[in-house]
Coordinates of C-alpha atoms in Angstrom, one line a residue:
M1 CA -0.1 0.2 -0.1
L2 CA 1.4 3.4 -1.0
R3 CA 0.6 6.6 0.0
Y4 CA 1.5 9.9 -2.1
I5 CA 1.5 13.4 -0.9
L6 CA 3.0 16.7 -2.4
L7 CA 5.4 18.3 -0.3
A8 CA 5.7 22.1 -1.0
S9 CA 8.2 23.9 1.2
L10 CA 8.8 27.8 1.3
M11 CA 12.5 28.5 0.0
G12 CA 12.7 32.4 0.7
A13 CA 13.4 34.3 -2.5
K14 CA 13.7 31.1 -4.6
G15 CA 10.0 30.7 -4.4
L16 CA 8.3 27.4 -4.0
C17 CA 10.0 23.9 -4.4
Y18 CA 8.0 20.7 -5.0
A19 CA 9.3 17.2 -4.1
Q20 CA 7.1 14.3 -4.4
L21 CA 7.2 12.1 -1.1
R22 CA 5.9 8.5 -1.4
W23 CA 4.9 6.9 1.8
T24 CA 4.8 3.1 2.0
N25 CA 2.7 1.3 4.6
V26 CA 5.0 -0.7 6.8
D27 CA 2.5 -2.2 9.2
S28 CA 4.0 -5.6 8.8
L29 CA 7.1 -4.6 10.4
F30 CA 5.6 -3.9 13.7
Q31 CA 3.1 -6.2 14.3
P32 CA 0.8 -6.7 16.3
L33 CA -1.0 -3.5 15.6
P34 CA -4.6 -2.8 16.2
K35 CA -6.9 -2.3 13.2
S36 CA -7.1 1.5 14.0
V37 CA -3.1 2.1 14.0
H38 CA -1.0 2.2 10.7
V39 CA 2.7 2.9 10.1
Y40 CA 4.2 4.4 7.2
K41 CA 7.7 5.3 6.0
T42 CA 9.3 7.4 3.3
T43 CA 12.9 7.0 2.0
E44 CA 12.0 9.7 -0.9
Q45 CA 14.6 12.7 -1.1
L46 CA 13.2 15.8 0.6
D47 CA 14.1 18.6 -1.7
G48 CA 16.9 16.7 -3.3
K49 CA 18.4 15.7 0.0
P50 CA 18.5 12.0 1.5
N51 CA 15.5 11.5 3.8
I52 CA 14.2 8.9 6.1
A53 CA 11.0 9.6 8.0
Y54 CA 8.0 7.7 9.6
Y55 CA 4.5 8.5 10.7
I56 CA 1.9 6.8 12.6
S57 CA -1.8 7.2 12.4
A58 CA -3.8 6.4 15.5
D59 CA -7.8 6.6 15.6
L60 CA -8.6 8.7 18.7
A61 CA -12.1 7.3 18.7
D62 CA -10.8 3.8 19.2
K63 CA -11.9 2.9 23.0
D64 CA -9.2 0.0 22.9
L65 CA -6.5 2.6 22.8
V66 CA -5.2 4.6 25.9
F67 CA -3.1 7.7 25.2
T68 CA -1.1 8.5 28.0
V69 CA 2.3 9.9 29.3
D70 CA 5.0 9.1 31.7
T71 CA 7.7 11.0 33.5
T72 CA 10.8 10.6 35.8
L73 CA 11.8 12.5 39.0
Q74 CA 15.1 14.1 38.6
R75 CA 16.4 11.7 36.1
R76 CA 16.0 10.6 32.7
L77 CA 15.5 7.2 31.0
T78 CA 15.9 6.0 27.3
P79 CA 12.5 5.5 25.4
S80 CA 13.4 1.8 25.7
Q81 CA 13.7 2.0 29.1
F82 CA 10.2 3.8 29.3
F83 CA 8.9 0.9 27.1
E84 CA 9.9 -1.8 29.8
K85 CA 8.8 0.2 32.8
N86 CA 5.3 0.6 31.3
G87 CA 4.8 -3.0 30.4
Q88 CA 5.6 -2.8 27.0
P89 CA 3.2 -0.3 25.4
L90 CA 2.3 0.0 21.7
L91 CA 3.9 3.1 21.2
V92 CA 6.7 5.3 22.9
V93 CA 8.0 8.6 21.5
N94 CA 9.9 11.4 23.0
C95 CA 7.9 14.7 23.7
T96 CA 9.2 17.7 25.9
F97 CA 12.2 19.8 25.8
F98 CA 14.2 19.4 28.8
S99 CA 17.1 20.8 30.9
F100 CA 20.4 18.7 31.0
E101 CA 21.3 20.3 34.4
T102 CA 18.2 19.3 36.4
N103 CA 16.7 16.5 34.0
Q104 CA 13.4 18.3 34.1
S105 CA 10.7 19.0 31.5
L106 CA 10.6 22.6 30.3
N107 CA 7.1 22.1 29.1
T108 CA 3.7 21.2 30.3
V109 CA 2.9 17.5 30.8
I110 CA -0.7 16.2 32.0
K111 CA -1.6 12.7 33.1
D112 CA -5.0 11.5 34.1
G113 CA -6.0 15.2 34.3
K114 CA -3.3 16.3 36.6
L115 CA -0.5 18.6 35.8
I116 CA 2.7 16.8 36.6
A117 CA 5.1 19.1 34.6
H118 CA 5.1 22.8 33.8
N119 CA 6.1 25.5 31.2
K120 CA 9.6 27.1 32.4
S121 CA 10.7 30.7 31.6
V122 CA 13.9 31.3 29.8
A123 CA 16.7 33.1 31.1
G124 CA 17.9 36.2 29.1
K125 CA 21.5 36.5 27.6
G126 CA 23.9 39.5 27.0
K127 CA 22.1 42.7 27.9
D128 CA 19.1 40.6 29.1
T129 CA 21.0 38.6 31.6
L130 CA 18.8 39.9 34.6
Q131 CA 15.6 39.3 32.8
Y132 CA 13.6 36.2 31.9
H133 CA 11.6 35.6 28.8
H134 CA 7.9 34.6 29.7
T135 CA 5.9 32.6 27.0
L136 CA 2.7 30.7 26.6
N137 CA 4.2 27.5 25.1
S138 CA 2.2 25.0 23.0
V139 CA 0.7 21.9 24.1
L140 CA -1.3 19.2 22.5
G141 CA -4.0 17.7 24.8
I142 CA -6.5 14.9 24.5
S143 CA -9.7 15.1 26.4
K144 CA -11.8 12.6 28.3
K145 CA -14.1 12.5 25.1
R146 CA -10.9 11.7 23.0
K147 CA -10.9 15.0 21.2
A148 CA -7.4 16.6 20.4
D149 CA -6.8 20.2 20.8
I150 CA -3.5 22.3 20.5
A151 CA -3.3 25.5 22.5
W152 CA -1.0 27.9 24.2
V153 CA -0.7 27.2 27.6
Y154 CA 0.0 28.8 31.1
S155 CA 0.8 26.3 33.8
D156 CA 2.4 26.4 37.3
S157 CA 2.5 24.2 40.4
N158 CA -0.1 26.4 42.1
S159 CA -2.8 25.7 39.7
R160 CA -4.9 22.8 39.5
Y161 CA -5.7 23.1 35.8
A162 CA -3.7 24.5 33.1
L163 CA -5.0 27.9 31.4
A164 CA -5.2 28.0 27.6
S165 CA -5.7 30.2 24.6
Q166 CA -6.5 29.5 21.1
F167 CA -4.4 32.3 19.9
P168 CA -0.5 32.7 20.3
F169 CA 1.0 35.6 22.5
R170 CA 4.2 37.5 21.9
S171 CA 6.5 36.6 24.7
F172 CA 7.5 39.3 27.4
K173 CA 10.4 40.1 29.7
S174 CA 10.5 40.7 33.3
G175 CA 12.9 40.2 36.3
N176 CA 11.0 37.4 37.6
F177 CA 12.2 34.0 37.4
Q178 CA 8.8 32.3 37.4
L179 CA 5.9 33.6 35.6
S180 CA 2.8 33.9 37.7
Q181 CA -0.9 34.9 37.1
S182 CA -0.4 38.2 38.7
L183 CA 2.6 39.0 36.3
L184 CA 0.4 37.4 33.6
G185 CA -2.6 39.4 34.0
P186 CA -1.5 42.8 33.1
F187 CA 0.2 41.5 29.9
L188 CA -2.7 39.7 28.7
N189 CA -5.0 42.9 29.1
D190 CA -2.3 45.1 27.0
T191 CA -4.1 44.9 23.7
A192 CA -1.4 47.1 22.2
Y193 CA 1.1 44.5 22.8
N194 CA -0.9 41.3 22.0
F195 CA -2.7 40.9 18.5
H196 CA -5.7 38.9 20.1
Q197 CA -8.0 39.6 23.1
S198 CA -8.4 36.1 24.6
K199 CA -9.0 35.4 28.1
L200 CA -7.4 32.2 29.3
Q201 CA -9.7 29.3 29.9
K202 CA -9.4 26.3 32.1
W203 CA -8.0 23.5 29.9
K204 CA -9.2 20.3 31.1
M205 CA -7.3 17.7 29.3
K206 CA -6.8 14.0 30.2
T207 CA -3.5 13.9 28.6
A208 CA -1.2 16.6 27.2
V209 CA 2.4 17.1 26.2
G210 CA 4.0 20.3 25.3
G211 CA 6.8 21.2 23.0
G212 CA 6.7 23.9 20.3
P213 CA 6.5 25.8 18.2
V214 CA 3.1 25.3 16.8
L215 CA 3.5 24.4 13.0
L216 CA -0.1 24.3 11.7
Q217 CA -3.1 26.1 12.7
N218 CA -6.5 25.8 10.9
G219 CA -4.9 23.4 8.4
D220 CA -2.3 26.1 7.3
V221 CA 1.4 26.4 7.8
Q222 CA 1.9 29.0 10.6
I223 CA 4.9 28.6 12.7
T224 CA 4.8 30.5 16.0
N225 CA 8.5 30.3 16.6
N226 CA 8.8 34.0 17.4
E227 CA 6.1 33.9 20.0
E228 CA 7.3 30.8 21.8
R229 CA 10.9 31.7 21.4
K230 CA 12.1 28.1 20.6
F231 CA 14.7 28.6 17.9
S232 CA 16.8 31.9 17.2
G233 CA 17.4 33.7 14.0
R234 CA 16.9 31.5 11.0
A235 CA 17.2 28.3 12.9
I236 CA 13.8 27.1 11.8
E237 CA 15.4 26.4 8.3
D238 CA 18.2 24.3 9.7
K239 CA 17.9 20.6 9.0
H240 CA 17.7 18.3 12.1
P241 CA 16.1 15.0 13.4
R242 CA 12.5 15.9 14.2
T243 CA 9.5 14.7 16.3
A244 CA 6.2 16.0 15.8
I245 CA 2.6 15.5 16.7
G246 CA -0.7 16.7 15.2
Y247 CA -4.3 15.5 14.4
T248 CA -6.6 15.5 11.5
A249 CA -10.1 16.8 10.9
D250 CA -11.5 13.2 11.5
Q251 CA -9.7 12.8 14.9
K252 CA -6.7 10.8 13.6
L253 CA -3.7 11.4 15.9
I254 CA -0.5 11.5 14.0
L255 CA 3.0 11.3 15.2
L256 CA 5.9 12.0 12.8
V257 CA 9.8 11.4 13.4
V258 CA 12.5 12.5 10.8
Q259 CA 16.0 10.9 10.8
G260 CA 18.8 13.4 10.5
R261 CA 22.2 14.4 11.0
S262 CA 23.6 11.5 8.8
T263 CA 25.3 12.8 5.9
G264 CA 24.4 11.0 2.7
L265 CA 21.6 8.9 4.2
A266 CA 19.1 11.2 6.2
E267 CA 19.9 14.8 6.7
G268 CA 16.7 16.0 8.6
A269 CA 14.2 18.4 8.0
T270 CA 13.4 22.0 8.5
L271 CA 10.7 23.2 10.7
T272 CA 9.0 24.6 7.4
Q273 CA 9.6 21.2 5.6
E274 CA 8.1 19.4 8.7
A275 CA 5.1 21.7 8.9
V276 CA 4.3 21.1 5.3
M277 CA 4.7 17.1 5.5
L278 CA 2.0 17.3 8.4
K279 CA -0.2 19.5 6.3
D280 CA -0.1 17.0 3.4
L281 CA -0.7 14.3 5.6
G282 CA -4.3 16.0 6.7
C283 CA -3.4 17.5 9.9
V284 CA -5.3 20.6 10.9
E285 CA -3.2 21.4 13.8
A286 CA 0.2 20.2 14.7
M287 CA 3.4 21.0 16.9
N288 CA 6.8 20.4 16.9
L289 CA 8.5 18.5 20.0
D290 CA 11.9 18.2 21.1
G291 CA 14.2 16.9 18.1
G292 CA 18.0 16.4 17.3
G293 CA 19.4 13.8 19.5
S294 CA 16.2 13.1 21.4
S295 CA 14.0 12.0 18.3
C296 CA 13.0 8.5 18.8
L297 CA 9.9 6.6 18.2
L298 CA 9.3 2.9 19.3
I299 CA 6.3 0.7 17.8
N300 CA 5.9 -2.5 20.0
G301 CA 9.6 -1.8 21.2
K302 CA 11.1 -1.5 17.8
E303 CA 12.8 1.6 16.5
T304 CA 11.6 3.5 13.6
I305 CA 14.3 6.2 12.8
T306 CA 17.9 5.5 14.0
P307 CA 18.7 8.1 16.7
S308 CA 21.3 10.6 15.7
E309 CA 23.7 10.4 18.7
K310 CA 25.8 7.3 17.3
G311 CA 22.5 5.3 17.1
Q312 CA 22.0 5.5 20.8
Q313 CA 18.9 6.6 22.4
R314 CA 18.9 9.7 24.2
P315 CA 17.5 9.6 27.8
V316 CA 14.7 12.0 28.3
P317 CA 12.4 12.8 31.3
A318 CA 9.1 12.4 29.6
V319 CA 7.4 10.3 26.9
F320 CA 4.2 10.1 25.2
M321 CA 2.7 6.5 24.8
I322 CA -0.3 4.6 23.4
E323 CA -1.1 1.4 25.2
K324 CA -3.5 -1.1 24.3
K325 CA -6.5 -1.4 26.9
K326 CA -6.0 -4.0 29.1
V327 CA -8.6 -6.7 29.1
A328 CA -10.1 -7.8 32.4
E329 CA -9.3 -11.5 33.2

C-alpha cells in the first residue's frame, strides 16, 4: 500500500520547490497492531536531500487505545527503558524539551487530568542577563471525550488546571524567574502588545504534552516560533532530526519522526518542511516536539528512525505513549 503526498516548502526568494514523497505502509514490520493504527515510511528525497521518515496514524475514537504519558523524577530514561517500565506499550515517543542540568521537562505534561510538569521561563542573555523571557508555550491535549486540541498554555505548580488560549501571544520580559498569574494578568490585558484579545480558559485535558513551536493552525502552515522563542534567527530552516505531533479533521492522531544528522543517508528536515509534511498528511493542527538527539519513536519496542547520537537513544524525562487497553481477566 502506497500513499503519495505533494510536499511544498517555502524556499525564501527562490519561491516554491516541490518534491514528491511516497509513503509506504509498513504495518507488517511492527505487528501486532490494532486495526485503527497504521505505520508509514518514506525514503524519498526531501527537496533533493536524502531522507528517512516515519509516521503513525492512530484513531482517537478507538476506545481500545489509551493515550497517556510517563515522566521521571529528577532523572531521565531512554524510550526503551520507558517501554519496559510501562509494561511494553504499543508506542513510545519522546516529547518535551528539557534541562540537561536538572533533568526536568521545560514544558507542560498532563497525566490522568493532573499537571505533572510545567512550562519554564527562559533566562535572558547578553544585555538581558537579569531578565527572563516568559511565553505561553504550545501543548497538545486529548480530552476525556478523546478530542485533540493544540493551545498556548500557562501552567504552574499552584494551579490545578492549565490555562489555555487558542491564539498565540508574544513573549514578554521581566525580572521575575517564575511566570505567575499576577504577572501574566496585565500583559494579557495589554491589547496594544498582543494581537488577539483572548481570556485564558481552564484547559481540562486528560493527557497532554508540550513542546513547540506550533506548525499548523486551521490546516495552514503558521509557525509560532517568534511567539514561543524556541529557535533564534533563521534556525527554523536548519535541518535536524524532528519529532512532531498533530491531528486530522476526523480525529486521527499523527506522530511524525524524521531521521537526521547522517550525511548521505538522512539529513533531517527544517521546521517549514516538517510543517508542510504534516499539512499534506491531513493535519489541521500540529506542533513540533523536542528533536535532534532526542528524536525516537518505538512501535512495539522496535525503533523506527535511528537516533542521531551514534545510534544510541538519548535519555529523556518524559514520553508520550499509546497503550492497548487491558482486558479484564
